[in-house]
XYZ file of C-alpha atoms in Angstrom:
416
model
C 100.545 115.849 134.164
C 104.188 116.859 133.457
C 105.340 116.642 129.884
C 108.137 114.268 128.870
C 111.253 115.612 127.159
C 112.535 114.107 123.926
C 114.709 111.072 124.628
C 117.360 112.298 122.175
C 117.638 116.079 122.356
C 116.340 116.366 125.966
C 115.093 119.896 125.209
C 111.929 119.732 123.087
C 108.691 118.166 124.284
C 108.161 114.558 123.222
C 105.175 114.317 120.907
C 105.612 110.817 119.511
C 106.069 107.374 121.016
C 107.601 105.281 118.255
C 105.588 102.134 117.487
C 108.835 100.261 116.826
C 110.517 100.685 120.242
C 108.343 103.018 122.396
C 111.030 105.712 122.336
C 109.593 109.176 123.128
C 110.725 111.728 120.566
C 110.000 115.262 119.437
C 108.924 115.917 115.864
C 112.378 116.959 114.632
C 114.224 114.030 116.191
C 111.646 111.542 114.920
C 111.978 112.692 111.311
C 115.781 112.683 111.592
C 115.846 109.166 113.080
C 113.411 107.878 110.435
C 115.509 109.285 107.585
C 118.778 108.076 109.173
C 117.485 104.509 109.489
C 116.554 104.439 105.798
C 119.939 105.930 104.897
C 121.648 103.164 106.899
C 119.530 100.541 105.131
C 120.629 101.943 101.762
C 124.301 101.970 102.728
C 124.293 98.563 104.427
C 122.741 96.870 101.399
C 124.558 99.029 98.824
C 121.307 99.702 96.995
C 122.523 102.543 94.757
C 125.610 103.815 92.984
C 126.474 107.318 91.822
C 125.004 108.328 88.489
C 122.274 105.673 88.592
C 118.805 106.449 87.254
C 116.102 105.270 89.655
C 112.400 104.811 88.900
C 110.218 105.208 91.983
C 107.042 103.126 91.748
C 104.526 105.851 92.597
C 100.856 105.211 93.314
C 100.079 108.357 95.302
C 99.703 106.332 98.504
C 101.554 106.972 101.758
C 104.379 104.487 101.135
C 105.433 105.661 97.679
C 104.961 109.326 98.630
C 107.163 108.955 101.707
C 109.702 106.966 99.665
C 109.923 109.718 97.047
C 110.241 112.427 99.705
C 112.911 110.581 101.716
C 114.968 109.606 98.648
C 114.933 113.205 97.426
C 116.043 114.411 100.873
C 118.777 111.796 101.278
C 119.967 112.182 97.695
C 120.559 115.896 98.300
C 121.872 115.553 101.868
C 124.310 112.695 101.282
C 125.027 113.390 97.621
C 124.070 109.959 96.274
C 124.243 111.326 92.747
C 120.973 109.691 91.696
C 118.540 110.749 88.982
C 115.052 110.101 90.383
C 111.990 109.514 88.182
C 108.389 108.779 89.188
C 106.818 105.782 87.401
C 103.084 105.213 87.846
C 100.818 102.423 86.651
C 97.250 103.215 85.636
C 95.256 100.033 86.202
C 92.111 101.649 84.869
C 89.948 101.747 88.015
C 87.572 104.674 87.826
C 86.927 106.459 91.087
C 90.183 105.165 92.554
C 93.263 105.131 90.345
C 92.303 108.223 88.373
C 92.031 110.166 91.660
C 95.308 108.813 93.053
C 97.141 109.713 89.849
C 96.174 113.335 90.444
C 98.084 113.076 93.724
C 101.092 111.631 91.887
C 101.005 114.532 89.439
C 101.100 116.988 92.344
C 103.984 115.031 93.894
C 105.928 115.291 90.639
C 105.647 119.079 90.826
C 106.373 119.222 94.572
C 109.521 117.070 94.297
C 110.581 118.381 90.882
C 110.714 114.873 89.453
C 109.711 113.777 85.929
C 106.621 111.539 85.839
C 105.819 108.708 83.434
C 102.423 106.962 83.483
C 101.755 103.662 81.710
C 98.343 101.994 81.580
C 97.006 98.453 81.465
C 94.896 99.371 78.451
C 98.019 100.468 76.587
C 99.931 97.288 77.437
C 97.249 94.621 77.538
C 94.159 96.075 75.891
C 92.241 95.693 79.155
C 91.578 97.913 82.152
C 90.903 96.430 85.595
C 87.332 97.706 85.415
C 86.878 95.617 82.262
C 88.589 92.599 83.842
C 86.335 92.738 86.905
C 83.278 93.143 84.676
C 84.359 89.997 82.854
C 85.423 87.733 85.747
C 83.890 89.310 88.855
C 85.679 90.483 92.008
C 86.855 87.064 93.143
C 90.395 86.493 91.901
C 90.809 89.915 90.301
C 93.886 90.701 92.443
C 95.690 87.839 90.691
C 95.230 89.566 87.339
C 96.204 92.966 88.718
C 99.321 91.693 90.482
C 100.647 89.853 87.431
C 99.890 92.744 85.082
C 101.303 95.352 87.448
C 104.684 93.737 87.851
C 105.175 93.444 84.105
C 103.917 97.012 83.650
C 106.544 98.378 86.049
C 109.305 96.476 84.265
C 108.123 97.546 80.830
C 107.657 101.142 81.939
C 111.191 101.251 83.336
C 112.589 99.625 80.182
C 110.807 102.228 78.081
C 112.592 104.942 80.061
C 115.938 103.149 79.811
C 116.022 102.636 83.590
C 117.335 99.401 85.126
C 116.465 99.952 88.792
C 112.975 100.324 90.266
C 112.407 101.090 93.950
C 109.090 100.285 95.621
C 107.569 101.406 98.915
C 107.195 97.992 100.544
C 107.483 98.420 104.306
C 108.095 96.058 107.229
C 104.365 95.328 107.562
C 104.206 94.308 103.883
C 107.196 91.982 104.224
C 105.800 90.427 107.418
C 102.469 89.788 105.670
C 104.230 88.148 102.717
C 106.302 85.980 105.064
C 103.117 84.882 106.827
C 101.327 84.155 103.536
C 104.140 81.986 102.210
C 104.569 80.297 105.586
C 100.887 79.339 105.527
C 101.371 78.014 101.987
C 104.526 76.129 102.984
C 106.372 77.815 100.113
C 109.958 78.401 101.286
C 111.472 79.246 97.860
C 108.953 82.028 97.357
C 109.456 83.190 100.943
C 113.193 83.484 100.255
C 112.599 85.702 97.246
C 110.033 87.811 99.093
C 112.327 88.623 102.026
C 115.226 89.788 99.849
C 115.696 93.563 99.830
C 116.892 93.368 96.215
C 115.341 91.195 93.521
C 116.352 90.754 89.894
C 114.550 89.680 86.740
C 116.475 87.663 84.168
C 113.832 88.580 81.592
C 114.123 92.356 81.768
C 117.520 93.174 83.342
C 115.665 95.412 85.770
C 116.329 95.009 89.451
C 114.080 96.105 92.308
C 114.826 97.218 95.830
C 112.852 98.107 98.946
C 114.502 100.942 100.935
C 111.568 100.986 103.412
C 111.861 97.276 104.196
C 112.455 97.827 107.926
C 110.160 100.858 108.346
C 106.886 100.325 110.246
C 103.707 101.331 108.467
C 102.574 103.423 111.438
C 105.870 105.307 111.421
C 105.462 105.983 107.701
C 102.078 107.543 108.472
C 103.624 109.577 111.299
C 106.413 110.798 109.030
C 103.979 111.761 106.261
C 101.794 113.606 108.767
C 104.537 115.598 110.484
C 106.205 116.440 107.160
C 102.870 117.537 105.713
C 103.144 115.260 102.682
C 100.392 115.096 100.078
C 99.172 111.513 99.613
C 96.069 109.504 98.705
C 94.361 107.390 101.405
C 91.444 105.587 99.751
C 91.579 101.796 99.575
C 91.218 100.039 96.238
C 87.580 99.147 95.632
C 88.526 95.662 94.430
C 91.035 94.635 97.126
C 88.946 93.425 100.140
C 88.671 89.922 98.658
C 92.475 89.421 98.613
C 94.053 86.632 100.666
C 96.655 89.139 101.845
C 93.954 90.768 103.960
C 93.823 87.690 106.192
C 97.585 87.742 106.736
C 97.387 91.484 107.408
C 94.783 90.982 110.114
C 96.948 88.354 111.767
C 100.024 90.614 111.715
C 98.065 93.555 113.150
C 96.764 91.375 115.974
C 100.310 90.251 116.760
C 101.473 93.868 116.752
C 98.866 94.786 119.356
C 100.205 92.095 121.662
C 103.888 92.849 121.010
C 104.929 95.796 118.788
C 108.245 94.126 117.958
C 106.338 91.258 116.315
C 106.505 92.857 112.860
C 110.300 92.978 112.746
C 110.440 89.609 114.524
C 108.455 88.053 111.656
C 110.618 89.810 109.043
C 113.845 88.622 110.667
C 112.444 85.124 111.093
C 111.557 85.115 107.400
C 115.137 86.080 106.577
C 116.402 83.252 108.794
C 114.096 80.735 107.119
C 115.205 81.988 103.707
C 118.735 80.874 104.541
C 117.452 77.302 104.670
C 116.499 77.425 100.992
C 119.111 75.868 98.645
C 120.742 78.189 96.133
C 119.257 76.311 93.166
C 115.773 77.020 94.531
C 116.290 80.767 94.746
C 117.840 80.980 98.217
C 119.944 83.948 99.382
C 123.160 82.297 98.247
C 122.067 82.381 94.634
C 123.807 84.808 92.299
C 120.572 86.703 91.642
C 117.385 86.530 93.655
C 114.762 86.073 90.967
C 111.067 86.820 91.245
C 108.567 85.048 89.044
C 105.691 87.043 87.585
C 102.942 87.958 90.025
C 104.658 86.810 93.216
C 106.364 88.462 96.167
C 106.185 92.238 95.838
C 104.461 91.855 92.494
C 101.227 90.715 94.053
C 100.265 94.213 95.061
C 98.752 96.879 92.941
C 96.397 98.967 95.010
C 96.949 101.927 97.262
C 100.640 102.017 98.076
C 103.771 101.490 96.166
C 103.444 97.824 96.432
C 100.248 98.617 95.646
C 97.989 98.086 98.520
C 96.364 100.030 101.295
C 96.102 98.759 104.809
C 92.430 99.599 104.835
C 90.586 101.578 107.467
C 93.132 101.328 110.278
C 95.671 103.689 108.732
C 92.906 106.091 107.678
C 91.648 106.146 111.275
C 95.182 106.776 112.466
C 95.582 109.692 110.055
C 92.284 111.165 111.257
C 93.450 110.847 114.845
C 96.660 112.671 113.988
C 94.700 115.523 112.475
C 92.386 115.751 115.478
C 95.308 115.800 117.928
C 97.428 118.251 115.936
C 96.333 121.277 117.926
C 96.158 119.650 121.347
C 99.224 120.895 123.211
C 98.565 118.812 126.285
C 98.193 115.502 124.479
C 100.805 113.065 123.260
C 100.487 110.865 120.208
C 100.754 107.487 121.914
C 100.820 104.019 120.440
C 101.872 102.300 123.670
C 101.248 98.564 123.766
C 102.404 96.472 126.713
C 104.349 93.378 125.872
C 107.459 91.423 126.668
C 110.550 92.044 124.610
C 111.498 89.081 122.451
C 115.057 88.180 121.556
C 114.972 86.281 118.293
C 118.612 85.252 118.680
C 117.671 82.935 121.564
C 115.344 80.965 119.298
C 116.934 78.014 117.518
C 115.558 76.598 114.305
C 116.154 73.341 112.588
C 119.332 73.190 110.565
C 118.216 70.362 108.336
C 115.664 70.413 105.564
C 113.259 67.500 105.897
C 111.594 68.163 102.570
C 113.445 68.313 99.297
C 112.589 71.510 97.457
C 111.904 71.437 93.762
C 114.510 73.247 91.710
C 113.196 76.450 90.150
C 113.440 76.320 86.348
C 113.211 79.864 85.006
C 113.025 80.718 81.335
C 111.338 83.231 79.074
C 107.769 83.346 77.815
C 107.602 82.377 74.133
C 104.911 84.997 73.574
C 106.158 88.151 75.296
C 109.676 87.256 76.455
C 108.949 87.868 80.134
C 110.448 85.715 82.928
C 108.438 82.545 83.453
C 108.815 78.995 84.679
C 106.441 77.903 81.892
C 106.574 78.224 78.112
C 103.839 80.849 78.311
C 103.937 83.346 81.191
C 101.041 83.845 83.542
C 100.128 87.237 82.073
C 99.765 85.833 78.562
C 97.711 82.908 79.880
C 95.394 85.289 81.732
C 95.064 87.498 78.668
C 94.275 84.501 76.487
C 91.431 83.551 78.798
C 90.096 87.096 78.854
C 90.273 87.518 75.093
C 88.607 84.183 74.364
C 85.686 85.090 76.569
C 85.418 88.701 75.493
C 81.821 89.331 74.458
C 81.092 90.621 70.994
C 81.151 94.412 70.949
C 79.927 96.826 68.320
C 81.225 100.391 68.175
C 79.522 102.848 65.834
C 80.675 106.346 64.994
C 77.768 108.698 65.560
C 76.170 111.262 63.222
C 78.474 114.041 64.446
C 81.553 112.095 63.389
C 80.111 111.208 59.962
C 80.939 114.692 58.665
C 84.657 113.941 59.095
C 84.671 110.303 58.102
C 82.661 107.254 57.143
C 80.536 105.303 59.586
C 82.648 102.658 61.270
C 81.334 99.331 62.498
C 83.874 97.139 64.247
C 83.233 93.725 65.701
C 85.570 91.916 68.006
C 85.143 88.172 68.151
C 86.701 85.872 70.774
C 90.430 86.069 70.197
C 93.007 83.313 70.739
C 96.641 84.020 71.538
C 98.971 82.857 68.775
C 102.215 81.684 70.345
C 103.765 80.454 67.177
């Protein structure tokens, strides 16, 4: 079977069929196109300005690792003038987060970027292992998502940084659109589809440079660039509702690969229907309430989640095919091209949306639509139900100090 030449350079052998548009490319042209598309996204949305300090939300997963690598490359190539810093959150999940943080530490050395790690135990007095032990696996992603978003903001504030970038990709955005569509929550959908979000509570904005990048192409880029990243899925994430939306999106992608971007663009179109006072795109700042939109993640990638076994299988396939000169890496799926511009939506809102009232938590000062933010409410429940614990200093420690007995009773949050 004759080999196909690269569709761009016409000289090298095509090794990759892009999941996004089925274009056959060689390794060099694929990496160049991938980086150029992200560069265009940055310029089109004016994400950065010269001299800005940027914190990259780094989990060690494929998305955040690719984001760090691409931003370093583009920063040097196009002279953005950015100061890049890696910011990692340690949720306290033994056997998962501690291993992924080792990957982040290697990335910091490989990319010559400073690394700052902040933990749930430091901020909240609880690790996710302790939370799950207290409440069980059902609903634990709610705790992690709320805590993680605040942790990123507080970590950035500690470093004096006012801009955090996360590795949310097109698949992530499509899943979020689908989740909020199923909930019938247009205001939240509007905030989720925005490439830049702001927080009135912390003066820290967030952006998603990989918003239009397919997850499969991120894996391809990481593979062909030989990037070092962590692939294990969070041990607590399979119960998340997002998994159902993810399955639906993946099924749509198999039928029509353009479905992912179709859903993202449709979400952007629907967001335009949301009034400004409810957080629509016409608002001065697109605000995100704690624990929603990109904040719901926390496991595996920069947004914090792994796609599960499918991406791991894909990575294994890439490794197995690496040395096969007569094989192409093919993700061909037959389907009819869809033109979203021919679809017409309703111009009138039939349901009046409730105006979003955003203030600050009286306890911690974080952005909240209630007097007490969701994180403080969750912590109050955890602390009230914390079992009595007794910690004794052993015989070995008695030589250097007195025996210590400390009891922790159920604690209530004082908001006064």
